[in-house]
Amino acid sequence: MATSSVKKAVERNSGLLSMELRVPFPSQQLAIVAYGSLFPDPEPRKEIVKKLRVEDKELVVLFTAPQARLLRVAFHSFLDHLDMTIQTMEKFGPADPQDV
């Protein structure tokens, strides 16, 4: 799968930190499968907000937190889950991702 991109920002009004991750997939259907696998996992800390959506062939994840440390922990945890999801999709998915 192609390289993902990350954007970081500080929301001036609230002082919250945010980070957006865009993960490209070979097809929109595979992005939807990843979304379905990752969406049910809520953040254990209430001050961290994670929003997922699919745009065309990309899974887009927006994290928001009041502290850089909390943002980093949530982001790294999500990357671990994303890695496991992608490995599972590659191992058990169709031989050609375009078939989905």
PDB file of C-alpha atoms in Angstrom:
ATOM      1  CA  MET A   1       0.000   0.000   0.000  1.00  0.00           C
ATOM      2  CA  ALA A   2       1.162   3.537  -0.656  1.00  0.00           C
ATOM      3  CA  THR A   3       2.674   5.917   1.849  1.00  0.00           C
ATOM      4  CA  SER A   4       0.345   7.747   4.201  1.00  0.00           C
ATOM      5  CA  SER A   5       0.458  11.441   4.998  1.00  0.00           C
ATOM      6  CA  VAL A   6       0.140  13.250   8.307  1.00  0.00           C
ATOM      7  CA  LYS A   7      -0.850  16.861   9.013  1.00  0.00           C
ATOM      8  CA  LYS A   8      -0.481  18.520  12.400  1.00  0.00           C
ATOM      9  CA  ALA A   9      -2.175  21.683  13.608  1.00  0.00           C
ATOM     10  CA  VAL A  10      -3.055  23.659  16.687  1.00  0.00           C
ATOM     11  CA  GLU A  11      -6.609  24.912  16.820  1.00  0.00           C
ATOM     12  CA  ARG A  12      -6.181  28.533  17.860  1.00  0.00           C
ATOM     13  CA  ASN A  13      -9.595  28.974  19.500  1.00  0.00           C
ATOM     14  CA  SER A  14      -9.470  25.994  21.836  1.00  0.00           C
ATOM     15  CA  GLY A  15      -5.736  25.368  22.194  1.00  0.00           C
ATOM     16  CA  LEU A  16      -6.289  21.736  21.214  1.00  0.00           C
ATOM     17  CA  LEU A  17      -3.726  19.902  19.148  1.00  0.00           C
ATOM     18  CA  SER A  18      -4.868  17.932  16.151  1.00  0.00           C
ATOM     19  CA  MET A  19      -3.290  15.506  13.723  1.00  0.00           C
ATOM     20  CA  GLU A  20      -4.750  14.110  10.514  1.00  0.00           C
ATOM     21  CA  LEU A  21      -3.594  10.827   9.021  1.00  0.00           C
ATOM     22  CA  ARG A  22      -4.482   9.838   5.452  1.00  0.00           C
ATOM     23  CA  VAL A  23      -3.924   6.195   4.534  1.00  0.00           C
ATOM     24  CA  PRO A  24      -4.332   5.294   0.852  1.00  0.00           C
ATOM     25  CA  PHE A  25      -5.735   1.908  -0.143  1.00  0.00           C
ATOM     26  CA  PRO A  26      -5.864   0.230  -3.574  1.00  0.00           C
ATOM     27  CA  SER A  27      -9.669   0.543  -3.622  1.00  0.00           C
ATOM     28  CA  GLN A  28     -12.455   2.335  -1.796  1.00  0.00           C
ATOM     29  CA  GLN A  29     -13.855  -1.024  -0.685  1.00  0.00           C
ATOM     30  CA  LEU A  30     -10.592  -1.880   1.119  1.00  0.00           C
ATOM     31  CA  ALA A  31     -10.599   1.545   2.783  1.00  0.00           C
ATOM     32  CA  ILE A  32     -14.161   0.815   3.967  1.00  0.00           C
ATOM     33  CA  VAL A  33     -13.088  -2.592   5.319  1.00  0.00           C
ATOM     34  CA  ALA A  34     -10.254  -0.947   7.285  1.00  0.00           C
ATOM     35  CA  TYR A  35     -12.680   1.719   8.538  1.00  0.00           C
ATOM     36  CA  GLY A  36     -15.092  -0.961   9.730  1.00  0.00           C
ATOM     37  CA  SER A  37     -12.322  -2.753  11.551  1.00  0.00           C
ATOM     38  CA  LEU A  38     -10.854   0.343  13.228  1.00  0.00           C
ATOM     39  CA  PHE A  39     -13.967   2.426  13.932  1.00  0.00           C
ATOM     40  CA  PRO A  40     -15.317   0.433  16.912  1.00  0.00           C
ATOM     41  CA  ASP A  41     -12.220   1.108  19.052  1.00  0.00           C
ATOM     42  CA  PRO A  42     -13.008   4.187  21.184  1.00  0.00           C
ATOM     43  CA  GLU A  43     -10.213   6.088  22.868  1.00  0.00           C
ATOM     44  CA  PRO A  44      -9.877   5.099  26.544  1.00  0.00           C
ATOM     45  CA  ARG A  45      -9.315   8.731  27.585  1.00  0.00           C
ATOM     46  CA  LYS A  46     -12.254  11.086  27.133  1.00  0.00           C
ATOM     47  CA  GLU A  47     -10.099  14.125  26.281  1.00  0.00           C
ATOM     48  CA  ILE A  48      -8.791  12.411  23.130  1.00  0.00           C
ATOM     49  CA  VAL A  49     -11.109  12.528  20.134  1.00  0.00           C
ATOM     50  CA  LYS A  50     -10.592  10.239  17.135  1.00  0.00           C
ATOM     51  CA  LYS A  51     -12.765  10.672  14.041  1.00  0.00           C
ATOM     52  CA  LEU A  52     -12.557   8.284  11.100  1.00  0.00           C
ATOM     53  CA  ARG A  53     -13.982   8.636   7.606  1.00  0.00           C
ATOM     54  CA  VAL A  54     -13.372   7.312   4.102  1.00  0.00           C
ATOM     55  CA  GLU A  55     -12.688   9.699   1.212  1.00  0.00           C
ATOM     56  CA  ASP A  56     -12.460   7.934  -2.128  1.00  0.00           C
ATOM     57  CA  LYS A  57      -9.664   5.353  -1.601  1.00  0.00           C
ATOM     58  CA  GLU A  58      -8.291   6.907   1.595  1.00  0.00           C
ATOM     59  CA  LEU A  59      -8.965   6.226   5.245  1.00  0.00           C
ATOM     60  CA  VAL A  60      -8.800   9.616   6.985  1.00  0.00           C
ATOM     61  CA  VAL A  61      -8.287   9.800  10.733  1.00  0.00           C
ATOM     62  CA  LEU A  62      -8.392  13.020  12.752  1.00  0.00           C
ATOM     63  CA  PHE A  63      -7.034  13.015  16.302  1.00  0.00           C
ATOM     64  CA  THR A  64      -7.597  15.893  18.716  1.00  0.00           C
ATOM     65  CA  ALA A  65      -6.134  16.187  22.233  1.00  0.00           C
ATOM     66  CA  PRO A  66      -5.241  18.910  24.721  1.00  0.00           C
ATOM     67  CA  GLN A  67      -1.621  17.759  25.129  1.00  0.00           C
ATOM     68  CA  ALA A  68       1.065  16.609  22.699  1.00  0.00           C
ATOM     69  CA  ARG A  69       1.812  13.565  24.862  1.00  0.00           C
ATOM     70  CA  LEU A  70      -1.805  12.374  24.723  1.00  0.00           C
ATOM     71  CA  LEU A  71      -1.928  12.966  20.975  1.00  0.00           C
ATOM     72  CA  ARG A  72       1.280  10.983  20.468  1.00  0.00           C
ATOM     73  CA  VAL A  73       0.077   8.036  22.583  1.00  0.00           C
ATOM     74  CA  ALA A  74      -3.280   7.879  20.778  1.00  0.00           C
ATOM     75  CA  PHE A  75      -1.590   8.158  17.383  1.00  0.00           C
ATOM     76  CA  HIS A  76       0.935   5.397  18.094  1.00  0.00           C
ATOM     77  CA  SER A  77      -1.757   3.110  19.478  1.00  0.00           C
ATOM     78  CA  PHE A  78      -3.850   3.666  16.360  1.00  0.00           C
ATOM     79  CA  LEU A  79      -0.847   2.918  14.123  1.00  0.00           C
ATOM     80  CA  ASP A  80      -0.407  -0.432  15.885  1.00  0.00           C
ATOM     81  CA  HIS A  81      -4.068  -1.298  15.224  1.00  0.00           C
ATOM     82  CA  LEU A  82      -3.814  -0.055  11.631  1.00  0.00           C
ATOM     83  CA  ASP A  83      -0.708  -2.165  11.022  1.00  0.00           C
ATOM     84  CA  MET A  84      -2.459  -5.277  12.332  1.00  0.00           C
ATOM     85  CA  THR A  85      -5.535  -4.513  10.210  1.00  0.00           C
ATOM     86  CA  ILE A  86      -3.487  -4.059   7.028  1.00  0.00           C
ATOM     87  CA  GLN A  87      -1.482  -7.239   7.671  1.00  0.00           C
ATOM     88  CA  THR A  88      -4.697  -9.187   8.177  1.00  0.00           C
ATOM     89  CA  MET A  89      -6.229  -7.737   5.010  1.00  0.00           C
ATOM     90  CA  GLU A  90      -3.109  -8.623   3.006  1.00  0.00           C
ATOM     91  CA  LYS A  91      -2.994 -12.169   4.371  1.00  0.00           C
ATOM     92  CA  PHE A  92      -6.686 -13.078   4.126  1.00  0.00           C
ATOM     93  CA  GLY A  93      -7.981 -10.658   1.487  1.00  0.00           C
ATOM     94  CA  PRO A  94      -8.312 -11.269  -2.248  1.00  0.00           C
ATOM     95  CA  ALA A  95      -5.128 -12.030  -4.197  1.00  0.00           C
ATOM     96  CA  ASP A  96      -5.759  -8.910  -6.287  1.00  0.00           C
ATOM     97  CA  PRO A  97      -7.069  -5.947  -4.234  1.00  0.00           C
ATOM     98  CA  GLN A  98      -8.756  -4.595  -7.372  1.00  0.00           C
ATOM     99  CA  ASP A  99     -11.117  -7.610  -7.201  1.00  0.00           C
ATOM    100  CA  VAL A 100     -12.832  -6.097  -4.155  1.00  0.00           C
TER     101      VAL A 100
END
